Coordinates of C-alpha atoms and ligand atoms in Angstrom, one line a residue:
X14 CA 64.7 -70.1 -101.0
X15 CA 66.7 -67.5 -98.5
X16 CA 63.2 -65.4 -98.4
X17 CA 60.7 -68.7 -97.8
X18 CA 63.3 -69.9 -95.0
X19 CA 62.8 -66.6 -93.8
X20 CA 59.4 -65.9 -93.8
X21 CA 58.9 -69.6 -92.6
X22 CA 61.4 -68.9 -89.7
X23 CA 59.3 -65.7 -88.7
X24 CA 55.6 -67.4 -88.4
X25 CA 56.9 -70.3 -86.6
X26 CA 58.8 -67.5 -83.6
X27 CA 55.8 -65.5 -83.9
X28 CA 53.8 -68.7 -82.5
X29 CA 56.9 -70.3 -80.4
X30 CA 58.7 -67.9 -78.6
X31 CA 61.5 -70.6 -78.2
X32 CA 65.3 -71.1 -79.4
X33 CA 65.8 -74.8 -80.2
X34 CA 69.5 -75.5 -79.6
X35 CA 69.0 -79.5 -80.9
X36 CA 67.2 -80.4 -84.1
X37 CA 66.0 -84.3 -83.9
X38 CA 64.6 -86.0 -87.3
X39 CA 62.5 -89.0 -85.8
X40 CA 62.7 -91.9 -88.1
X41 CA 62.0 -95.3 -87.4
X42 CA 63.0 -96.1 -84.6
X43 CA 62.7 -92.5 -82.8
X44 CA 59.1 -92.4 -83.2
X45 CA 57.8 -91.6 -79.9
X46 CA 61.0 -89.7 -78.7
X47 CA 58.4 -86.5 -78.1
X48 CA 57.4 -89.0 -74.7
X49 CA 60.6 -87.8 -73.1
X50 CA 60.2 -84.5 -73.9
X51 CA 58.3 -81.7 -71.6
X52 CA 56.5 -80.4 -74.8
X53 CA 55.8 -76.6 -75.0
X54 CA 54.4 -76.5 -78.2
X55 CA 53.3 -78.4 -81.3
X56 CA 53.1 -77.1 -84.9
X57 CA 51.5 -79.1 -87.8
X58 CA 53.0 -79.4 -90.8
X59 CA 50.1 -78.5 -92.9
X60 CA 49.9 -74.7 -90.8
X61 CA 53.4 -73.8 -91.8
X62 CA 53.9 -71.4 -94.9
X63 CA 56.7 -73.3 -97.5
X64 CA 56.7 -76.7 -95.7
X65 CA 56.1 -79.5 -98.0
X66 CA 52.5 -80.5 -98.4
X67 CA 52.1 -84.3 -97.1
X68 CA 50.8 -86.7 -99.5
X69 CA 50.6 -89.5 -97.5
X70 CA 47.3 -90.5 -95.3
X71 CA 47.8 -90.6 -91.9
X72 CA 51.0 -88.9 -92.3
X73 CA 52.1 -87.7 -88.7
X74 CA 53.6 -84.3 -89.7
X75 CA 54.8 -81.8 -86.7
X76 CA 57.4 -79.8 -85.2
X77 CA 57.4 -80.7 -81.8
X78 CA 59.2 -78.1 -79.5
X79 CA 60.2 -78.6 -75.7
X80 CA 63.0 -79.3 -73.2
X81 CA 64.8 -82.1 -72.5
X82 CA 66.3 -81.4 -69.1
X83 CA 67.8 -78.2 -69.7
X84 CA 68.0 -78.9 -73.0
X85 CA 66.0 -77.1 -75.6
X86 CA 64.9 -79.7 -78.6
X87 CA 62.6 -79.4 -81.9
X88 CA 61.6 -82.7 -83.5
X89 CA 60.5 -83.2 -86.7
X90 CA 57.9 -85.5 -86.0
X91 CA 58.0 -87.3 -89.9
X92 CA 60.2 -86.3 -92.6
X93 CA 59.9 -85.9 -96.3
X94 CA 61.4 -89.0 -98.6
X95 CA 62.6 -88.1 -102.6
X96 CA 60.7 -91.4 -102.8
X97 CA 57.4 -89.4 -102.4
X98 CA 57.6 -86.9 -105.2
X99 CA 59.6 -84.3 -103.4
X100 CA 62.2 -82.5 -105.0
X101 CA 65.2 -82.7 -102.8
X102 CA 65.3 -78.9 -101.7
X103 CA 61.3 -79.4 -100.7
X104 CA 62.9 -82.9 -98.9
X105 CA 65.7 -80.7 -97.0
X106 CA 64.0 -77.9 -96.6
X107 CA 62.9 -78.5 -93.0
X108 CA 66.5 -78.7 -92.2
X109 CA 67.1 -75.2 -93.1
X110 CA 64.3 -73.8 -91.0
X111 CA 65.9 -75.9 -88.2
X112 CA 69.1 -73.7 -88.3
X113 CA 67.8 -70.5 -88.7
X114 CA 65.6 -71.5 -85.8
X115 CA 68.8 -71.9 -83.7
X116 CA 69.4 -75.5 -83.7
X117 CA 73.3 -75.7 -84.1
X118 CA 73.3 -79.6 -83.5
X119 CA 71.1 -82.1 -86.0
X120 CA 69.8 -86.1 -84.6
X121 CA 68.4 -88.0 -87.4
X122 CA 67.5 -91.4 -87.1
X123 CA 66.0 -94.0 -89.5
X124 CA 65.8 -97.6 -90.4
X125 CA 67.8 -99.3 -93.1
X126 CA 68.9 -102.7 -94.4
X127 CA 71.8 -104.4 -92.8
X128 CA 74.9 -105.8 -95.3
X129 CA 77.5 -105.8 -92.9
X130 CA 77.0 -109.9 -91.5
X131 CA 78.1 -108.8 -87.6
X132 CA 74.8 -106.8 -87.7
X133 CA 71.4 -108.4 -87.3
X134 CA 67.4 -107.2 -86.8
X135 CA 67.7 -104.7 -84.2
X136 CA 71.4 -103.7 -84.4
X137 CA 71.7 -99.9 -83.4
X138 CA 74.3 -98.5 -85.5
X139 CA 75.7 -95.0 -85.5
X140 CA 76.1 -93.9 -88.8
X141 CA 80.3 -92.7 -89.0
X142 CA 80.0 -92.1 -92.6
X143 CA 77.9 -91.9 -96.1
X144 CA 77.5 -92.9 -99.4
X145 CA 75.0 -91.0 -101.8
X146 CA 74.1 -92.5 -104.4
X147 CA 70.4 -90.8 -104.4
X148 CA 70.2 -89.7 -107.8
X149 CA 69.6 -85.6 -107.2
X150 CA 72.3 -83.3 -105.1
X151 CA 70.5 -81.3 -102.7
X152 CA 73.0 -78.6 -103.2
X153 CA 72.6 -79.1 -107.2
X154 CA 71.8 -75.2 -108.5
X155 CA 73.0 -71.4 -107.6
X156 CA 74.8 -71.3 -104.5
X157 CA 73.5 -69.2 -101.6
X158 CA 76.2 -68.1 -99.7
X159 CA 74.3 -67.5 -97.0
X160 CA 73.6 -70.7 -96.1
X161 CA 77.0 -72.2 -96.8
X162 CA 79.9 -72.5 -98.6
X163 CA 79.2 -73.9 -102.9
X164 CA 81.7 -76.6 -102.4
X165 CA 81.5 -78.6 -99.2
X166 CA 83.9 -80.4 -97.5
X167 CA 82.3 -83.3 -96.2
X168 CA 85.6 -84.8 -94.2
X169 CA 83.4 -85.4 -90.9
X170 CA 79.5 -85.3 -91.7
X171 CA 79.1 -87.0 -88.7
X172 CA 80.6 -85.2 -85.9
X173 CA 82.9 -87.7 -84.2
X174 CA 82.8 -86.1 -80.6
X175 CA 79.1 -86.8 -80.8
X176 CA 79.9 -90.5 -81.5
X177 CA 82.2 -91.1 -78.9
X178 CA 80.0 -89.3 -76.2
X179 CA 77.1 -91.6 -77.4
X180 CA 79.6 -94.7 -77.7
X181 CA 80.6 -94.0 -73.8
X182 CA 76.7 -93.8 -73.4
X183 CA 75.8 -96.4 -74.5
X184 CA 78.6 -98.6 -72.4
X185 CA 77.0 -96.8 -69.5
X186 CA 73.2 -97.7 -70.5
X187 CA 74.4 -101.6 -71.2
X188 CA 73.0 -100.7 -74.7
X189 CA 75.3 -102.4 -77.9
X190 CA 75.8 -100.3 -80.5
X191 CA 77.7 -100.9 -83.9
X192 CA 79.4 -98.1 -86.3
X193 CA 79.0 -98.1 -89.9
X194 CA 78.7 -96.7 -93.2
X195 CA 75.1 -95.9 -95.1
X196 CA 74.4 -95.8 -98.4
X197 CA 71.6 -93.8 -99.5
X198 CA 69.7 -95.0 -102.1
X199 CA 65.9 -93.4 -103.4
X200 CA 64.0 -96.3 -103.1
X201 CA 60.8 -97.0 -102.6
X202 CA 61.7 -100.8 -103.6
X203 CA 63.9 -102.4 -101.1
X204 CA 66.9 -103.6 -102.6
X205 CA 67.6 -107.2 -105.0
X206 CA 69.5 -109.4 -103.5
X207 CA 72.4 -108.3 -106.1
X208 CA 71.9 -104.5 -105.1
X209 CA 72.5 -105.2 -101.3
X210 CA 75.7 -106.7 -102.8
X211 CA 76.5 -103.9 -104.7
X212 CA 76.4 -102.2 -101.5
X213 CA 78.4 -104.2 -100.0
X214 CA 81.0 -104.0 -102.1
X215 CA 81.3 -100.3 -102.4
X216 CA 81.7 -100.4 -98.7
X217 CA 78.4 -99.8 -97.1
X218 CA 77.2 -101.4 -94.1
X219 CA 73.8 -100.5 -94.2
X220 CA 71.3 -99.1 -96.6
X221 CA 68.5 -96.7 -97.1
X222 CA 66.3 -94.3 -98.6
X223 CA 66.4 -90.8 -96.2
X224 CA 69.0 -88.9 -94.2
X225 CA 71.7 -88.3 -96.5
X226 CA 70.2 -85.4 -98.5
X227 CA 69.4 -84.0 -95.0
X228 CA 73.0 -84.5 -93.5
X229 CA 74.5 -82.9 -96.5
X230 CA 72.1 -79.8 -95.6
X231 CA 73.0 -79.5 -92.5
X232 CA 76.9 -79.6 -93.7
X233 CA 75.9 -77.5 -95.4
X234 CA 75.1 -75.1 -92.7
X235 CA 77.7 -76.4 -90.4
X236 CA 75.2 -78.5 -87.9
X237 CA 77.3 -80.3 -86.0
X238 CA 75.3 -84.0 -86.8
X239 CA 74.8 -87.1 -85.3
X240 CA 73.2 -89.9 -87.2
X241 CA 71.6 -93.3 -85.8
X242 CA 70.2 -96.1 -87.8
X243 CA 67.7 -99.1 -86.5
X244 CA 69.0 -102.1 -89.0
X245 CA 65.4 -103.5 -89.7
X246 CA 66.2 -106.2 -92.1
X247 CA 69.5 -108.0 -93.3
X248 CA 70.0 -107.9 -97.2
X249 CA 71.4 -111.2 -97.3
X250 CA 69.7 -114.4 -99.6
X251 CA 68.6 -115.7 -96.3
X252 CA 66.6 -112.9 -95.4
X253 CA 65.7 -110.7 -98.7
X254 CA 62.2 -112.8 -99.1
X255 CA 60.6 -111.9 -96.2
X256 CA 61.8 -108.0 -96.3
X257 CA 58.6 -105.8 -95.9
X258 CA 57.4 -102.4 -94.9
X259 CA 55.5 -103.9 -91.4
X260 CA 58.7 -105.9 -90.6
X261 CA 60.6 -102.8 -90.9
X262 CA 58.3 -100.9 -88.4
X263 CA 57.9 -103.6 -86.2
X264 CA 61.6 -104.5 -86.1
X265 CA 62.4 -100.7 -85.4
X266 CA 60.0 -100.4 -82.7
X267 CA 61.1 -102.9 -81.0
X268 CA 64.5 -101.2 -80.9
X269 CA 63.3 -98.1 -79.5
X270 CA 63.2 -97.7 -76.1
X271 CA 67.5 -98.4 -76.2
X272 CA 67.6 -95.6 -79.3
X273 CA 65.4 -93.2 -77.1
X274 CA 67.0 -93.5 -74.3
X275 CA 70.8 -93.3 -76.2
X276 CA 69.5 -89.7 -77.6
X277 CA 68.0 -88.5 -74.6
X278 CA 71.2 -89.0 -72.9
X279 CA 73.0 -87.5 -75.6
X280 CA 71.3 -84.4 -75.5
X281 CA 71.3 -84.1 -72.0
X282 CA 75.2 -84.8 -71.7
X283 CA 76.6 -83.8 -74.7
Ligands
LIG325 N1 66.7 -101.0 -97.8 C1 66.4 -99.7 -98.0 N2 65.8 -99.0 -97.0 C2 65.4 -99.6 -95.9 C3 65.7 -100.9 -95.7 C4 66.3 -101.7 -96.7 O1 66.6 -102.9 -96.6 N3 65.2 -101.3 -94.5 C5 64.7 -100.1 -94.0 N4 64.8 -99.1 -94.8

């Protein structure tokens, strides 16, 4: 994997002559974060050597380089699920080419289920912890040193300077934010009503199917990483019967333009 990170790294500086300093992974909720970006340059998925091919129609797949102020950014404009057939290195292996890139900070955002009752739709939480309970390690295999260390420690995956600068942000913006824990599960069904109490109980306040395999990556790699989640739907009895994929995008758009602006700031201040 060290040579295809390498070669990928190489065509994509050959074409950008840029040095990314902040990798974002737009999720829901994040989509049209490249609007407040001065874009320099946008790369297709499908015209870079080793990324994952995209199976899914209409699939918006890009790296999206520019400046945010001073700021030097690349967006992942779509990311790979497990849920989709990936294996979990092809899933992470964007994250890798981010580093090697340059980035030395990670933003992933997404949209997930809400267990925790103080949340409701729309609650912007930043993600202070993880639970995976996806069902293959990212890091399962031979170790390449080279990209980090075979065991982990995992005692602050989200950098906690990060979340008190975009804490005191957020007071600034007037924008209410919640912490909490997410549990990563594969998916592609939502959760039964007695799996978002399982979640519950093992501690979870939200739930969903991307960003921990990607945050363990860039652990692994010492990113410094900042997560954010969009709760889309509450996985309580109340609510589980109406959960579906267009409430989860509509709910997560409509939370945007407080996420975007929270990570603009961020990068621009951190
Ligand atoms: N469960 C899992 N993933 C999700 C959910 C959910 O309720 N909402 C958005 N992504």
């Amino acid at each position: 994997m060290w040579e295809q990170v390498q070669e990928t790294v190489s065509f994509i500086q050959e074409r950008v002559n840029f040095t990314p300093e902040y990798g974002v992974i737009l999720g829901s909720g994040l989509g049209s974060f490249t609007s407040d970006m001065q874009v320099h340059f946008t790369l297709p998925y499908n015209e870079i050597p080793n990324f994952p091919v995209s199976t899914v129609q209409g699939h918006k797949g890009a790296l999206v380089f520019g400046t945010i102020g001073s700021k030097k950014v690349v967006a992942m404009q779509g990311r790979f699920h497990y849920y989709e057939g990936y294996s979990m290195t092809e899933v992470t292996f964007p994250v890798r080419v981010l580093k090697f890139l340059g980035v030395d900070k990670l933003i992933v955002s997404n949209a997930s289920g809400g267990v925790n009752p103080s949340y409701k739709v729309g609650s912007i939480v930043m993600i202070t912890d993880h639970i995976n309970m996806t069902p293959e390690h990212p890091l399962r295999g031979k170790n390449d040193e080279r990209f980090g260390p075979r065991f982990v420690n995992m005692s602050e995956p989200y950098s906690r300077k990060m979340i008190a600068k975009a804490t005191q942000i957020a007071e600034e913006l007037n924008i209410v934010t919640h912490e909490g824990i997410y549990l990563g599960l594969q998916g592609p069904t939502f959760e039964t009503l007695a799996e978002y109490k399982m979640v519950k109980i093992l501690g979870a306040d939200c739930v969903g199917m991307s960003t921990v395999p990607e945050v363990i990556v860039a652990r692994h790699m010492d990113l410094e990483t900042f997560g954010i989640s969009v709760i889309t739907d509450m996985g309580d009895a109340e609510s589980i019967g109406t959960i579906s994929h267009d409430e989860v995008l509509e709910a997560a758009k409509e939370a945007e333009p407080q996420v975007r602006s929270l990570i603009k700031e961020l990068i621009l201040n951190y």
